[in-house]
GROMACS .gro file of C-alpha atoms in nm:
model
  149
    1MET     CA    1   1.092 -11.219   5.905
    2THR     CA    2   1.105 -11.316   6.272
    3GLY     CA    3   0.782 -11.265   6.462
    4SER     CA    4   0.449 -11.128   6.352
    5PRO     CA    5   0.441 -10.795   6.169
    6MET     CA    6   0.281 -10.625   6.471
    7THR     CA    7   0.551 -10.767   6.698
    8LEU     CA    8   0.812 -10.615   6.467
    9ALA     CA    9   0.624 -10.284   6.471
   10LEU     CA   10   0.625 -10.295   6.853
   11HIS     CA   11   1.003 -10.352   6.848
   12GLU     CA   12   1.038 -10.048   6.621
   13ALA     CA   13   0.823  -9.842   6.858
   14ALA     CA   14   1.037  -9.948   7.155
   15ALA     CA   15   1.351  -9.848   6.961
   16ALA     CA   16   1.195  -9.508   6.896
   17ALA     CA   17   1.127  -9.458   7.268
   18GLU     CA   18   1.489  -9.541   7.353
   19LEU     CA   19   1.596  -9.263   7.115
   20GLY     CA   20   1.354  -9.010   7.264
   21GLU     CA   21   1.110  -9.033   6.974
   22VAL     CA   22   0.737  -9.079   7.025
   23PRO     CA   23   0.715  -9.460   7.021
   24VAL     CA   24   0.538  -9.540   6.698
   25GLY     CA   25   0.662  -9.827   6.486
   26ALA     CA   26   0.550  -9.947   6.144
   27VAL     CA   27   0.608 -10.248   5.924
   28LEU     CA   28   0.504 -10.289   5.562
   29VAL     CA   29   0.462 -10.640   5.426
   30ASP     CA   30   0.361 -10.792   5.096
   31GLY     CA   31   0.005 -10.901   5.170
   32PRO     CA   32  -0.007 -11.224   4.970
   33SER     CA   33   0.334 -11.360   5.076
   34GLY     CA   34   0.389 -11.186   5.410
   35ALA     CA   35   0.740 -11.086   5.300
   36LEU     CA   36   0.883 -10.788   5.487
   37LEU     CA   37   0.911 -10.481   5.263
   38ALA     CA   38   1.020 -10.218   5.516
   39ARG     CA   39   1.026 -10.137   5.887
   40ALA     CA   40   1.074  -9.804   6.062
   41HIS     CA   41   0.993  -9.596   6.365
   42ASN     CA   42   0.927  -9.227   6.412
   43ARG     CA   43   1.239  -9.019   6.337
   44ILE     CA   44   1.096  -8.669   6.377
   45GLU     CA   45   1.352  -8.562   6.638
   46ALA     CA   46   1.652  -8.726   6.470
   47LEU     CA   47   1.577  -8.586   6.126
   48HIS     CA   48   1.429  -8.254   6.244
   49ASP     CA   49   1.141  -8.338   6.012
   50PRO     CA   50   0.776  -8.317   6.118
   51THR     CA   51   0.685  -8.558   5.836
   52ALA     CA   52   0.919  -8.837   5.952
   53HIS     CA   53   0.636  -9.053   6.085
   54ALA     CA   54   0.692  -9.429   6.084
   55GLU     CA   55   0.417  -9.485   5.826
   56LEU     CA   56   0.565  -9.239   5.578
   57LEU     CA   57   0.913  -9.382   5.623
   58VAL     CA   58   0.803  -9.741   5.547
   59ILE     CA   59   0.594  -9.637   5.249
   60SER     CA   60   0.885  -9.439   5.103
   61ALA     CA   61   1.138  -9.715   5.168
   62ALA     CA   62   0.921  -9.987   5.012
   63ALA     CA   63   0.830  -9.774   4.710
   64ARG     CA   64   1.200  -9.702   4.645
   65ARG     CA   65   1.299 -10.064   4.700
   66LEU     CA   66   1.032 -10.197   4.464
   67GLY     CA   67   1.051  -9.911   4.214
   68LEU     CA   68   0.676  -9.855   4.244
   69LYS     CA   69   0.462  -9.554   4.328
   70ARG     CA   70   0.162  -9.767   4.421
   71LEU     CA   71   0.187 -10.051   4.668
   72THR     CA   72  -0.147 -10.220   4.599
   73GLU     CA   73  -0.053 -10.556   4.754
   74ALA     CA   74   0.107 -10.412   5.068
   75ASP     CA   75  -0.028 -10.429   5.421
   76LEU     CA   76   0.074 -10.177   5.686
   77TYR     CA   77   0.109 -10.266   6.053
   78VAL     CA   78   0.147  -9.962   6.278
   79THR     CA   79   0.131  -9.927   6.655
   80LEU     CA   80  -0.089  -9.615   6.657
   81GLU     CA   81  -0.393  -9.508   6.457
   82PRO     CA   82  -0.259  -9.303   6.163
   83CYS     CA   83  -0.293  -8.925   6.157
   84ALA     CA   84  -0.441  -8.735   5.862
   85MET     CA   85  -0.102  -8.692   5.693
   86CYS     CA   86  -0.029  -9.063   5.714
   87ALA     CA   87  -0.381  -9.159   5.609
   88ALA     CA   88  -0.340  -8.946   5.296
   89ALA     CA   89  -0.008  -9.117   5.218
   90ILE     CA   90  -0.170  -9.457   5.270
   91ALA     CA   91  -0.444  -9.365   5.024
   92PHE     CA   92  -0.198  -9.225   4.767
   93ALA     CA   93   0.017  -9.539   4.796
   94ARG     CA   94  -0.298  -9.752   4.749
   95LEU     CA   95  -0.210  -9.983   5.037
   96ARG     CA   96  -0.429 -10.291   5.059
   97ARG     CA   97  -0.479 -10.307   5.435
   98VAL     CA   98  -0.395 -10.110   5.748
   99TYR     CA   99  -0.366 -10.282   6.085
  100PHE     CA  100  -0.314 -10.047   6.379
  101GLY     CA  101  -0.269 -10.099   6.749
  102ALA     CA  102  -0.371  -9.816   6.981
  103TYR     CA  103  -0.660  -9.588   6.896
  104ASP     CA  104  -0.577  -9.215   6.898
  105PRO     CA  105  -0.881  -9.003   6.987
  106LYS     CA  106  -0.674  -8.681   6.975
  107GLY     CA  107  -0.465  -8.719   6.661
  108GLY     CA  108  -0.600  -9.020   6.478
  109ALA     CA  109  -0.775  -8.969   6.145
  110VAL     CA  110  -0.896  -9.319   6.061
  111GLU     CA  111  -1.147  -9.402   6.334
  112HIS     CA  112  -1.136  -9.055   6.494
  113GLY     CA  113  -1.116  -8.693   6.384
  114GLY     CA  114  -1.162  -8.646   6.012
  115ARG     CA  115  -1.207  -9.019   5.937
  116PHE     CA  116  -1.001  -8.972   5.623
  117PHE     CA  117  -1.098  -9.290   5.441
  118ALA     CA  118  -1.469  -9.218   5.484
  119GLN     CA  119  -1.450  -8.883   5.303
  120PRO     CA  120  -1.598  -8.862   4.953
  121THR     CA  121  -1.274  -8.702   4.829
  122CYS     CA  122  -1.070  -9.007   4.933
  123ARG     CA  123  -1.003  -9.205   4.617
  124HIS     CA  124  -0.872  -9.520   4.782
  125ARG     CA  125  -1.002  -9.688   5.095
  126PRO     CA  126  -0.787  -9.967   5.236
  127GLU     CA  127  -0.935 -10.230   5.458
  128VAL     CA  128  -0.872 -10.115   5.818
  129ILE     CA  129  -0.840 -10.331   6.128
  130GLY     CA  130  -0.785 -10.143   6.452
  131GLY     CA  131  -0.701 -10.255   6.803
  132LEU     CA  132  -0.438 -10.518   6.709
  133ALA     CA  133  -0.213 -10.564   7.017
  134GLU     CA  134  -0.385 -10.252   7.148
  135THR     CA  135  -0.284 -10.302   7.512
  136GLN     CA  136   0.088 -10.334   7.435
  137CYS     CA  137   0.085 -10.044   7.187
  138ALA     CA  138  -0.100  -9.814   7.426
  139ALA     CA  139   0.129  -9.909   7.717
  140LEU     CA  140   0.439  -9.803   7.522
  141LEU     CA  141   0.287  -9.462   7.457
  142LYS     CA  142   0.157  -9.416   7.813
  143ASP     CA  143   0.494  -9.510   7.963
  144PHE     CA  144   0.680  -9.279   7.726
  145PHE     CA  145   0.468  -8.975   7.808
  146ARG     CA  146   0.444  -9.054   8.182
  147ASP     CA  147   0.825  -9.060   8.201
  148ARG     CA  148   0.841  -8.714   8.041
  149ARG     CA  149   0.596  -8.544   8.273
   0.00000   0.00000   0.00000
């Protein structure tokens, strides 16, 4: 793997923007070794699929690759605070840690909104670290939406 996981996630987000997708990138790594398991960016437009968020794509790819339904040693790096759908997938996959870049007061569900992992019905709570490379992650999103207005 070349570069830090968040740097790779930022590259994925930039690739998404070039394709007209909301620039969110994600990388899933094996926590103990740091080995890259999967990388992806949003593909909602390309796949005509509202569930094709970067987080879901890396979780699915890694689970298939490893032949596992639970990824208990995996760490997720994503450029934007996960939404409720992605937070649920993170919990179901039993990810170990979630590192995210930009906070999302409107659509985020980890530190904002429903605070998914804090709910009593949530059966798995990963460790969460927000604000990693926040400035760069937020700039990608701001530039993307500014250029479309």
